[in-house]
PDB file of C-alpha atoms and ligand atoms in Angstrom:
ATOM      1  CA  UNK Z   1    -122.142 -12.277  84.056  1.00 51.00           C
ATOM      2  CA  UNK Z   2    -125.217 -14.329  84.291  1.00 49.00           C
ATOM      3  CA  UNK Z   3    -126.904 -15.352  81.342  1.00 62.00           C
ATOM      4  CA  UNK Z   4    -130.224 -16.511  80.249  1.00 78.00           C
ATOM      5  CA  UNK Z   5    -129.861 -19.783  78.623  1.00 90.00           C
ATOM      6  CA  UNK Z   6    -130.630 -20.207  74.635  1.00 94.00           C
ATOM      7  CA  UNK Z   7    -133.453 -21.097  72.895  1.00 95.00           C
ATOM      8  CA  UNK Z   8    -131.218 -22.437  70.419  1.00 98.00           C
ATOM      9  CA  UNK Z   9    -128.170 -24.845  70.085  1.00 98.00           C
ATOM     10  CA  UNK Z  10    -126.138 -23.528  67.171  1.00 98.00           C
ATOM     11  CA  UNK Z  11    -127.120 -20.690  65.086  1.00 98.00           C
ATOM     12  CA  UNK Z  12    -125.065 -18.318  61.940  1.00 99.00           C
ATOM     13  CA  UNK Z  13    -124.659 -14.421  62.430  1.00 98.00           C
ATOM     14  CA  UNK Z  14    -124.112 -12.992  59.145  1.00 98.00           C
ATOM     15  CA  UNK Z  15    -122.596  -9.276  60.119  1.00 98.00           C
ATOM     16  CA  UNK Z  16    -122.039  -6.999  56.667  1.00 96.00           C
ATOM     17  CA  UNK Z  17    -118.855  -5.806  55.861  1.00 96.00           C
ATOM     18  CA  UNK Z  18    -120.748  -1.943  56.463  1.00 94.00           C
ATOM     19  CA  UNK Z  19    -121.801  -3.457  59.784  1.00 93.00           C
ATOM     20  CA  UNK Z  20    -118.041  -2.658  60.749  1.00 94.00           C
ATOM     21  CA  UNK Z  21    -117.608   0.862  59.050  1.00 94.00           C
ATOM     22  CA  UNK Z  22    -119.339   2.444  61.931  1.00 87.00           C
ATOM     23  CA  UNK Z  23    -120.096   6.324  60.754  1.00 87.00           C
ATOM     24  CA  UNK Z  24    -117.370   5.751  58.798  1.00 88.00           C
ATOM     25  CA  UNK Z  25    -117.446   5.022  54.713  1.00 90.00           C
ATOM     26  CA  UNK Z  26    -114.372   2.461  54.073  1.00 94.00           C
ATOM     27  CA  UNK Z  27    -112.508  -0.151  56.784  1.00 96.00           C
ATOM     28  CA  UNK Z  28    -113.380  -0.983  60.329  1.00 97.00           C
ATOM     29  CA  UNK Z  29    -113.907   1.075  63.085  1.00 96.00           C
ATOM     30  CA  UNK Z  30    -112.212  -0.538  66.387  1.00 96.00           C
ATOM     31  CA  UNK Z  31    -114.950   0.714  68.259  1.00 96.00           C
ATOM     32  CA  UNK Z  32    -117.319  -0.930  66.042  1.00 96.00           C
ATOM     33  CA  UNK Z  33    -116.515  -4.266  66.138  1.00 97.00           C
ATOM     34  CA  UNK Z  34    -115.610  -4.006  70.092  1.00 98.00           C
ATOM     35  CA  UNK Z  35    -118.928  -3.766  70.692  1.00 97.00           C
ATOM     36  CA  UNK Z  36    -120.162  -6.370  68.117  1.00 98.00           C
ATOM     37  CA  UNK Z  37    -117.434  -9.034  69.329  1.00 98.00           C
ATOM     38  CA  UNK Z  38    -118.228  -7.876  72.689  1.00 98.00           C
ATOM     39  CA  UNK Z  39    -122.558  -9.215  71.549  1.00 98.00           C
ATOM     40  CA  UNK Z  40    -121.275 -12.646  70.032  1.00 98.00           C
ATOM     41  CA  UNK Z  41    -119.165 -13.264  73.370  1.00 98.00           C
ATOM     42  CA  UNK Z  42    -122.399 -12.298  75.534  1.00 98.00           C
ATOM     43  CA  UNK Z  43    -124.410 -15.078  73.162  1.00 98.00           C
ATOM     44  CA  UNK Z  44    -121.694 -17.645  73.640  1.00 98.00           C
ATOM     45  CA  UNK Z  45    -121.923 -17.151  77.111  1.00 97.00           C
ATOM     46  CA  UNK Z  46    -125.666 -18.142  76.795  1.00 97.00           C
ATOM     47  CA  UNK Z  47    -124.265 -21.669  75.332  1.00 97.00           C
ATOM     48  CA  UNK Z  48    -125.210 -21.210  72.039  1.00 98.00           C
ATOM     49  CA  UNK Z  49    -122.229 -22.455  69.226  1.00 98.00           C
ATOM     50  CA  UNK Z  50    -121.808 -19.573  67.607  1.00 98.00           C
ATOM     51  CA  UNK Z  51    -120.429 -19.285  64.013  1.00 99.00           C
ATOM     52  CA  UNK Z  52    -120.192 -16.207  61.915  1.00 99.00           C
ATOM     53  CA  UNK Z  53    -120.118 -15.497  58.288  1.00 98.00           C
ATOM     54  CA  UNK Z  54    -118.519 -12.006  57.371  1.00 98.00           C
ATOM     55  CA  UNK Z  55    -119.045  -9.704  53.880  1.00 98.00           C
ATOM     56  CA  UNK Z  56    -116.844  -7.326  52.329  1.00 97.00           C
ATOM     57  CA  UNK Z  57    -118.728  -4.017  51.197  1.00 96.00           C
ATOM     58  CA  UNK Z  58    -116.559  -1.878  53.853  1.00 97.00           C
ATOM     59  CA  UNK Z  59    -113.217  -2.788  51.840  1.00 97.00           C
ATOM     60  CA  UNK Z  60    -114.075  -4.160  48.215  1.00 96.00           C
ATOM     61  CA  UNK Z  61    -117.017  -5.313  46.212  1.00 96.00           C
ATOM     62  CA  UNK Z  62    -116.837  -7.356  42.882  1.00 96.00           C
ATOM     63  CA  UNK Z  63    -119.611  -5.552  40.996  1.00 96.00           C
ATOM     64  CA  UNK Z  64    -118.551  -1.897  42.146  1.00 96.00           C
ATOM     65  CA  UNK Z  65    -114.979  -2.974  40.534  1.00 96.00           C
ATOM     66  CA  UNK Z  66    -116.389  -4.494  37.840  1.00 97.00           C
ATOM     67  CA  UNK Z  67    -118.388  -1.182  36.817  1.00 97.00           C
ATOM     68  CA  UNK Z  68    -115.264   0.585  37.542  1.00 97.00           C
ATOM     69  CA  UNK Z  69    -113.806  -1.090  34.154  1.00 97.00           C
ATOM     70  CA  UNK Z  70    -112.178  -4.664  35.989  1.00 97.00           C
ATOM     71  CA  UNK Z  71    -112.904  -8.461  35.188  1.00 98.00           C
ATOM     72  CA  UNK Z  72    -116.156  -9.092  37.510  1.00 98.00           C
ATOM     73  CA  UNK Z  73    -113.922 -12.531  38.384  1.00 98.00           C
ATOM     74  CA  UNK Z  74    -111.038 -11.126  39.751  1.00 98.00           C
ATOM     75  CA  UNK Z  75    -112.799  -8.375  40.873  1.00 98.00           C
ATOM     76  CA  UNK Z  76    -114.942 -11.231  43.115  1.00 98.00           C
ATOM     77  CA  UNK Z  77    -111.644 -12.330  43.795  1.00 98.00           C
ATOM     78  CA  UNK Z  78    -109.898  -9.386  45.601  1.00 98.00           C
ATOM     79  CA  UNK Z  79    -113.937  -8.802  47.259  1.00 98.00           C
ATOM     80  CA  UNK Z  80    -113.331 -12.546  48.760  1.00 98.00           C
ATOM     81  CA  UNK Z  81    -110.111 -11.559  50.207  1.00 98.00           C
ATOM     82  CA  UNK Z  82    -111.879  -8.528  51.540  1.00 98.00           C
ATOM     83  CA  UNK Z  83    -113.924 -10.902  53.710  1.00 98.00           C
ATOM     84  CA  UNK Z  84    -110.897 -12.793  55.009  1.00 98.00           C
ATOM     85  CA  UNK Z  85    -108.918  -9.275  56.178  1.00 98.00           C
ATOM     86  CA  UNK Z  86    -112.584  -8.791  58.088  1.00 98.00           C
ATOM     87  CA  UNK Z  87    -112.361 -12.110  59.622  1.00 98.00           C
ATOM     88  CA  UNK Z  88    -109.216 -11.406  61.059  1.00 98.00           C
ATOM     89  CA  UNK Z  89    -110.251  -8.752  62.755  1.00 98.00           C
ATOM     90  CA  UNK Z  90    -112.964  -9.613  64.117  1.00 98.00           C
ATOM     91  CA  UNK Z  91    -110.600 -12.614  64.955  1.00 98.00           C
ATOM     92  CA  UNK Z  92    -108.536 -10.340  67.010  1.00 98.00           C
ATOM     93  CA  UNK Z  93    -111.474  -8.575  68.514  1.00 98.00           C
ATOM     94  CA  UNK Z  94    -112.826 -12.008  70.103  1.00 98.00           C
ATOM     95  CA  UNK Z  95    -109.755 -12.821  71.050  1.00 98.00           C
ATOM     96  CA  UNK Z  96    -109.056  -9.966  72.710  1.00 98.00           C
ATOM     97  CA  UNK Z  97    -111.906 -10.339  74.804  1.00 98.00           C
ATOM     98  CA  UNK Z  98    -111.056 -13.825  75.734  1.00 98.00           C
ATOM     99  CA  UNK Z  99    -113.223 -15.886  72.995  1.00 98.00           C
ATOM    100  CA  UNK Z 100    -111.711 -18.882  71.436  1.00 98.00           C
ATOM    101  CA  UNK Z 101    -111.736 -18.314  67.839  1.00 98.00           C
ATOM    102  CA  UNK Z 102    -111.166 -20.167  64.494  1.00 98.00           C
ATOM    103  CA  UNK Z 103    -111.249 -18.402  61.010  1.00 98.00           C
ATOM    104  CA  UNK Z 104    -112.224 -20.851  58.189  1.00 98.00           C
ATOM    105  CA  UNK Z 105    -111.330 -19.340  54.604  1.00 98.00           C
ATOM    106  CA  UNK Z 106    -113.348 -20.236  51.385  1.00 98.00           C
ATOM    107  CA  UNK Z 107    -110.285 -20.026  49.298  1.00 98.00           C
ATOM    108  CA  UNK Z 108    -106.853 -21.856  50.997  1.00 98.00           C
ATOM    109  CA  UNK Z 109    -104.805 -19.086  52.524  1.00 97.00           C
ATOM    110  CA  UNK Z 110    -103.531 -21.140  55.327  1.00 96.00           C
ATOM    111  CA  UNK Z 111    -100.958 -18.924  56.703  1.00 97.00           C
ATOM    112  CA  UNK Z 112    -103.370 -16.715  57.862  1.00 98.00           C
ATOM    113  CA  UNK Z 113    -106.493 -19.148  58.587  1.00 98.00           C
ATOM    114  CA  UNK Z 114    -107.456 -22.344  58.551  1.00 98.00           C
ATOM    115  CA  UNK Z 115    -109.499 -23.905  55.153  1.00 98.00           C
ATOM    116  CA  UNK Z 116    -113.391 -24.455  55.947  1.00 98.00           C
ATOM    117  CA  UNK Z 117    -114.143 -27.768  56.298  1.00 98.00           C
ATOM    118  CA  UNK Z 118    -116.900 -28.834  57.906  1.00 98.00           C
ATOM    119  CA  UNK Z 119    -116.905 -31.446  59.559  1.00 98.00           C
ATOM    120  CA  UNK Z 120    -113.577 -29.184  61.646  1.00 98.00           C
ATOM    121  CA  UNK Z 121    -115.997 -26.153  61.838  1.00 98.00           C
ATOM    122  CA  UNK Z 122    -118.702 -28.429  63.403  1.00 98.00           C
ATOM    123  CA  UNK Z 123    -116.032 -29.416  65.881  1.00 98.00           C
ATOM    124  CA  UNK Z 124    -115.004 -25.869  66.741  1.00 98.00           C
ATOM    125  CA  UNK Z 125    -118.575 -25.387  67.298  1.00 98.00           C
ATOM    126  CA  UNK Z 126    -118.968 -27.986  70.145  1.00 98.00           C
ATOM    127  CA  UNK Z 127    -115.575 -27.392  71.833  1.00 98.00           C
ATOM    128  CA  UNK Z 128    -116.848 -23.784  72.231  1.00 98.00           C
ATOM    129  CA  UNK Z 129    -115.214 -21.935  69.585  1.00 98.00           C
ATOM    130  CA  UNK Z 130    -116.577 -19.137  68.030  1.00 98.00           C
ATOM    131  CA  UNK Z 131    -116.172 -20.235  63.804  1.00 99.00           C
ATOM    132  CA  UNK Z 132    -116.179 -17.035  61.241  1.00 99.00           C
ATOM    133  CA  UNK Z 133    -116.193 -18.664  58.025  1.00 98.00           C
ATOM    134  CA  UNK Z 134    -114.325 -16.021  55.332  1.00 98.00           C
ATOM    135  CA  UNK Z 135    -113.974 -15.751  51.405  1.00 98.00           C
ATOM    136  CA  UNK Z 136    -117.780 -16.140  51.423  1.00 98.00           C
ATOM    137  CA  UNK Z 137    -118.735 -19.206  48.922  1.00 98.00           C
ATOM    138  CA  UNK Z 138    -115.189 -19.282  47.388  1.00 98.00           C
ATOM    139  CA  UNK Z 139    -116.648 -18.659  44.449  1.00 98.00           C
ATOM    140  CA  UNK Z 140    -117.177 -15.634  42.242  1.00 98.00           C
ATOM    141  CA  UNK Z 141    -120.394 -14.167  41.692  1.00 98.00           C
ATOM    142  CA  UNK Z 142    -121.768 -15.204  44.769  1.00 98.00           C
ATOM    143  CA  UNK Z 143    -122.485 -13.059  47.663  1.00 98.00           C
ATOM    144  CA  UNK Z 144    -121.659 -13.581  51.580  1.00 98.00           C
ATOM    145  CA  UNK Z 145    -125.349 -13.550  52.452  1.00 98.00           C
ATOM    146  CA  UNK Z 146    -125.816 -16.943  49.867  1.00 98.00           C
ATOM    147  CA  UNK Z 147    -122.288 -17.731  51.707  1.00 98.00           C
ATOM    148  CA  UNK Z 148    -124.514 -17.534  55.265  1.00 99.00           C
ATOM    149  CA  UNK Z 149    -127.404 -19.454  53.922  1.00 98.00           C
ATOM    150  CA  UNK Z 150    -125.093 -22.183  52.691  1.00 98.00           C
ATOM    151  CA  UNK Z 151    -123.075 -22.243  55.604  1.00 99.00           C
ATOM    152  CA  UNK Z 152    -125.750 -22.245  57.956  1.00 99.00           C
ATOM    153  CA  UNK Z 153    -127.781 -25.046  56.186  1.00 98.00           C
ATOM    154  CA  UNK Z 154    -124.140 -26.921  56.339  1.00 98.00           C
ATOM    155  CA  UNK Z 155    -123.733 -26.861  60.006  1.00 98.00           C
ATOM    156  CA  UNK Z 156    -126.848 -27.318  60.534  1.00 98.00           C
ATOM    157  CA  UNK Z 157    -127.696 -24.372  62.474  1.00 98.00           C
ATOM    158  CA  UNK Z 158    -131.124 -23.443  63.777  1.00 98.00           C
ATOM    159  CA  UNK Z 159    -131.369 -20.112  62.327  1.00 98.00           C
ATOM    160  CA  UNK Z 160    -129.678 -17.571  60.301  1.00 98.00           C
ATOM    161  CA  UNK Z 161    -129.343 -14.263  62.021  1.00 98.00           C
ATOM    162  CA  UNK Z 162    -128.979 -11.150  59.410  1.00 98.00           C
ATOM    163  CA  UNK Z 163    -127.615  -8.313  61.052  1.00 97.00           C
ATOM    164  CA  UNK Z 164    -128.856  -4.944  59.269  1.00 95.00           C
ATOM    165  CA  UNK Z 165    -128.970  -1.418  59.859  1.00 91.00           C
ATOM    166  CA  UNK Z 166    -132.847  -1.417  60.574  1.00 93.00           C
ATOM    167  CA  UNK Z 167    -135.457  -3.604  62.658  1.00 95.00           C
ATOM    168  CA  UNK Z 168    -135.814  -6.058  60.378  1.00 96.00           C
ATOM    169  CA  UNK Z 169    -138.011  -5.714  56.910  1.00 97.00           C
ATOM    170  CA  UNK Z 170    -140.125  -3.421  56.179  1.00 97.00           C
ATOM    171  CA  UNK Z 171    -142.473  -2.844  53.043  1.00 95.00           C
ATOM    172  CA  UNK Z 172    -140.053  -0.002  51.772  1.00 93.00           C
ATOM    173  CA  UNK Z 173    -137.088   1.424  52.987  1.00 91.00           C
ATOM    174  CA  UNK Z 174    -137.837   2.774  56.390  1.00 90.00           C
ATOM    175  CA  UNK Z 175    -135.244   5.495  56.596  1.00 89.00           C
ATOM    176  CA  UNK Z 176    -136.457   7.216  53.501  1.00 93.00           C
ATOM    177  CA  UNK Z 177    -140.307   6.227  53.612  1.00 94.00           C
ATOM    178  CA  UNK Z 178    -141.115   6.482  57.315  1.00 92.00           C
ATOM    179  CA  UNK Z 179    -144.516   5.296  56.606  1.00 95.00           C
ATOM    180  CA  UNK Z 180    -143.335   1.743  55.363  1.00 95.00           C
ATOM    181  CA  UNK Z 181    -144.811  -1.240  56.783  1.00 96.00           C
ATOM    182  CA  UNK Z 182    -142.626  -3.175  59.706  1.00 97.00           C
ATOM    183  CA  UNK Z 183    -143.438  -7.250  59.118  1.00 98.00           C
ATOM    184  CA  UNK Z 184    -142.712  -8.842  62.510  1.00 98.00           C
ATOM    185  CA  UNK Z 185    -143.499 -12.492  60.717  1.00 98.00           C
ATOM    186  CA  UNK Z 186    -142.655 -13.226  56.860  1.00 97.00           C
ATOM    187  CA  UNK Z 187    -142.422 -16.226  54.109  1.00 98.00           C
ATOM    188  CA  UNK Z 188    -139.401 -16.707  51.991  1.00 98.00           C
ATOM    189  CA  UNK Z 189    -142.170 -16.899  48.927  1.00 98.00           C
ATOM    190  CA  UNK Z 190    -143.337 -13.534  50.034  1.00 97.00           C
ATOM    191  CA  UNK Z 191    -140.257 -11.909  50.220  1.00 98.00           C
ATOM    192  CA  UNK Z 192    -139.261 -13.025  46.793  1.00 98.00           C
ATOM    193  CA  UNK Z 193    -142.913 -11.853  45.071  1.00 97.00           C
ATOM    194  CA  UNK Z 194    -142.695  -8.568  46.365  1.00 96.00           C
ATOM    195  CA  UNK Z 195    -138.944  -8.529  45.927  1.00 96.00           C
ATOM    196  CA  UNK Z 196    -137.969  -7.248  49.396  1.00 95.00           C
ATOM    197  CA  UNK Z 197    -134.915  -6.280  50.609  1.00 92.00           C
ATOM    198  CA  UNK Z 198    -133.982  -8.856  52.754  1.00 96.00           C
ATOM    199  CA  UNK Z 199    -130.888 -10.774  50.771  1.00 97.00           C
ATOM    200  CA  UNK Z 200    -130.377 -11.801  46.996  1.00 97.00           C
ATOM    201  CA  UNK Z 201    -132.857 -14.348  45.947  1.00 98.00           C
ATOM    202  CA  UNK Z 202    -130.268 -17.258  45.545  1.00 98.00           C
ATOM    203  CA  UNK Z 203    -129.840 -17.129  49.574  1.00 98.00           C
ATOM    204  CA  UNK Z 204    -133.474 -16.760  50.029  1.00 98.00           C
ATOM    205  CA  UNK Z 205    -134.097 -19.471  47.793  1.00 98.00           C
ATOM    206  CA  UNK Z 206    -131.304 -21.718  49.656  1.00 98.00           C
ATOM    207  CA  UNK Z 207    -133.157 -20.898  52.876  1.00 98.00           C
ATOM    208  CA  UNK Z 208    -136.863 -21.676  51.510  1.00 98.00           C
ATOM    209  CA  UNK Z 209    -135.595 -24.942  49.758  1.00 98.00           C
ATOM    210  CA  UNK Z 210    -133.712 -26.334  53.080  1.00 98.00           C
ATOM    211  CA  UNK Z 211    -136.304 -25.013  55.715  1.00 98.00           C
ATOM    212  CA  UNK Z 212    -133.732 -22.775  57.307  1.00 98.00           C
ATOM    213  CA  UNK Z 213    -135.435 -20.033  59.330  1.00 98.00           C
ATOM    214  CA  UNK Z 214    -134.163 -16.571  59.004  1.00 98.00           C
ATOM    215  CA  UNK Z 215    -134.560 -13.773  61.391  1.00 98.00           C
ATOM    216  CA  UNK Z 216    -133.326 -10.155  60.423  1.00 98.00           C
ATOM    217  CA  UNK Z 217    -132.251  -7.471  62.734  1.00 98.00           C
ATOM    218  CA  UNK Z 218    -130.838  -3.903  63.575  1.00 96.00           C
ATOM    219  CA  UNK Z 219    -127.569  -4.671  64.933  1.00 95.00           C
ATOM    220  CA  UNK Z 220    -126.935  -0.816  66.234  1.00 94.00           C
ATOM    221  CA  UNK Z 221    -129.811  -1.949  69.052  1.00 95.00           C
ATOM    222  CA  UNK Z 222    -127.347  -3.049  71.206  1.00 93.00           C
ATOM    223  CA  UNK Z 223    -128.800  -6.419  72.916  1.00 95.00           C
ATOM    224  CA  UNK Z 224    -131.106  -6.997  70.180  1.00 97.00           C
ATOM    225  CA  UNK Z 225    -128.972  -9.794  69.119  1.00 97.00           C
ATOM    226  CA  UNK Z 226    -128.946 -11.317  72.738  1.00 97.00           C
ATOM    227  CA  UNK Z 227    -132.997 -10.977  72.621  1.00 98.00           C
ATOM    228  CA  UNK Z 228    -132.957 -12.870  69.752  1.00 98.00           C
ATOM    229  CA  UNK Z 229    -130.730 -16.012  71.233  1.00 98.00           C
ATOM    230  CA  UNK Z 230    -133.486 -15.709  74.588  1.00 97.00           C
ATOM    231  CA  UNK Z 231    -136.043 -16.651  72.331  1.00 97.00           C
ATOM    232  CA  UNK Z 232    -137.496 -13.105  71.821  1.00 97.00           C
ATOM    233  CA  UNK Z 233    -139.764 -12.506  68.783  1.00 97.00           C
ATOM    234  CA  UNK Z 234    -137.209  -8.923  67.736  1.00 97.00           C
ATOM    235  CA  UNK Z 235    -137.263  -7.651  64.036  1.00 98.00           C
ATOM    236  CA  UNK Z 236    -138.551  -9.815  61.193  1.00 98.00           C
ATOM    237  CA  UNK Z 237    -138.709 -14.041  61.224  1.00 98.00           C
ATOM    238  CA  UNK Z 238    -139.085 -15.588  57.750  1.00 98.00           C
ATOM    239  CA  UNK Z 239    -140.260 -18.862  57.234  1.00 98.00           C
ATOM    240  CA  UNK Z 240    -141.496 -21.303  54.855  1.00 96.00           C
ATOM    241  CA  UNK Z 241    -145.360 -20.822  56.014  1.00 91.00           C
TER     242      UNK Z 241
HETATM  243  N1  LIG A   1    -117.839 -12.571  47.019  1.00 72.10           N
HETATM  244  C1  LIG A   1    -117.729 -13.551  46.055  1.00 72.10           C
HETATM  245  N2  LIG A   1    -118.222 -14.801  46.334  1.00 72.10           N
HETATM  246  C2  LIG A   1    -118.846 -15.104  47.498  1.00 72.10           C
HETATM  247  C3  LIG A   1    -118.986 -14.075  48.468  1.00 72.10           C
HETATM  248  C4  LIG A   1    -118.463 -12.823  48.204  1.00 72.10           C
HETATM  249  O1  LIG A   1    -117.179 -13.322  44.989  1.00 72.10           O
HETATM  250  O2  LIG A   1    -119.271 -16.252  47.688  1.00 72.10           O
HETATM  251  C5  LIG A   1    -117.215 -11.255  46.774  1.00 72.10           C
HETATM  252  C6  LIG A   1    -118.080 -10.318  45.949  1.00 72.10           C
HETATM  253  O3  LIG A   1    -117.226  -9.575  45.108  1.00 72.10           O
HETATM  254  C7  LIG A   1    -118.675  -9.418  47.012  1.00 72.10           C
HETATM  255  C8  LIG A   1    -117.553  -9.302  47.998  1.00 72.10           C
HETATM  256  O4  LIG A   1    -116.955 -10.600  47.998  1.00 72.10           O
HETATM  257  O5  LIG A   1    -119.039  -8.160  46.486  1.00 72.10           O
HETATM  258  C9  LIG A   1    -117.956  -8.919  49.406  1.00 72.10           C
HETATM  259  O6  LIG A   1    -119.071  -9.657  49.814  1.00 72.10           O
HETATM  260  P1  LIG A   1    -120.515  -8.986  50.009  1.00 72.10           P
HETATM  261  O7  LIG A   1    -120.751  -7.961  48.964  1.00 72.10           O
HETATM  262  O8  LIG A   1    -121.513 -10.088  50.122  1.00 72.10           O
HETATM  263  O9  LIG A   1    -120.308  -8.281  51.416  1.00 72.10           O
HETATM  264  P2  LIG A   1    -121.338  -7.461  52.331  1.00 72.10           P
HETATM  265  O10 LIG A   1    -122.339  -6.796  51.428  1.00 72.10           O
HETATM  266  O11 LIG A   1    -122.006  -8.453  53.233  1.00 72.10           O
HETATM  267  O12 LIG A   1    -120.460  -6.529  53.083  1.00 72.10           O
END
């Protein structure tokens, strides 16, 4: 298919672990992430270097265990690992449609996927690959969106892409409140005064502190994502100013 070219040269996706539930409430829906793998292969096919950063909420997370009565560590732990069974599926989705693919893990599990290193991620990167970088930070009580902000600011992409379930960020939640705000433009200072929704303050404040822009939007509008990589002005952008 023909493809508009990029406004961009390398930019991070981060897709939610819920991003690949579908309708449904635990695991992945092959359906689901089809169609998502089948959006990053259209954006590669722009030229952009893709890389991806993948969560965990659709399997395990560490604070839902560790209110369930287990040690928040290894509770972190098994919500890592989480991320890494996500990565290989989406793994397998790519591939299945073609898309060279590396998965990069946090924490060394090398039977299964390669460790992230970066300057071997940036490499990927430029030879084509699509990179999905698993077991978030490697560390336990981070999250995978500080995971994408670190990450991204690593490899030195051009923007961090948040994939949500809504067009971006609104002044309240938009599916309960349906007259909350939509803010097409944002600052990171903003977002952390008026405590929006948007991702925990230590990836905000990783974005804000390394001038990393970050754009947030729905991805069940299918092509929204490919707007985005055309140089389209689609859901929310949040900058420094
Ligand atoms: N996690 C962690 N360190 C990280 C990233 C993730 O310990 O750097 C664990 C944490 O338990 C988290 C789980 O992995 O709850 C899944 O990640 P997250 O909740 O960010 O996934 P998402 O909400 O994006 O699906």
């Amino acid at each position: 298919m023909a493809q508009a070219k990029s406004a961009f040269t390398r930019i991070l996706v981060k897709l939610s672990g819920e991003a690949l539930m579908g309708g449904g409430d635990y695991g992945i829906d092959p359906a689901v992430i089809k169609r998502i793998a089948g959006e990053l292969q259209d954006i590669r096919e722009m030229g952009v270097q893709v890389a991806v950063v993948i969560g965990g909420g659709n399997i395990f997370r560490g604070a839902g265990l560790a209110r369930a009565g287990m040690d928040r560590v290894a509770a972190d732990h098994m919500g890592m690992l989480a991320t890494v069974m996500n990565a290989l599926a989406m793994q397998d989705a790519l591939e299945a449609l073609g898309v060279q693919t590396r998965v990069m893990s946090a924490i060394r599990i090398n039977e299964v996927c390669e460790d992230y290193i970066r300057r071997r991620a940036v490499r990927h990167l430029e030879k084509g690959r699509i990179a999905i970088f698993a077991a978030g930070t490697g560390n336990p009580f981070f999250t995978t969106d500080t995971a994408a902000a670190l990450r991204a600011i690593e490899i030195s992409a051009d923007v961090l892409l948040k994939a949500t379930k809504v067009n971006g960020v609104y002044s309240d939640d938009p599916v309960r409140n349906p007259k909350a705000q939509h803010y097409p433009r944002l600052t990171f200072d903003k977002v952390l005064n008026d405590k929006l929704n948007v991702m925990d303050a230590t990836a905000i404040v990783m974005c804000r502190d390394n001038h990393l822009p970050l754009r947030v939007f729905n991805l069940n509008n299918s092509g929204d994502l490919t707007r985005i990589v055309r140089g389209e002005e689609v859901g929310t952008l949040v900058t420094l100013e």
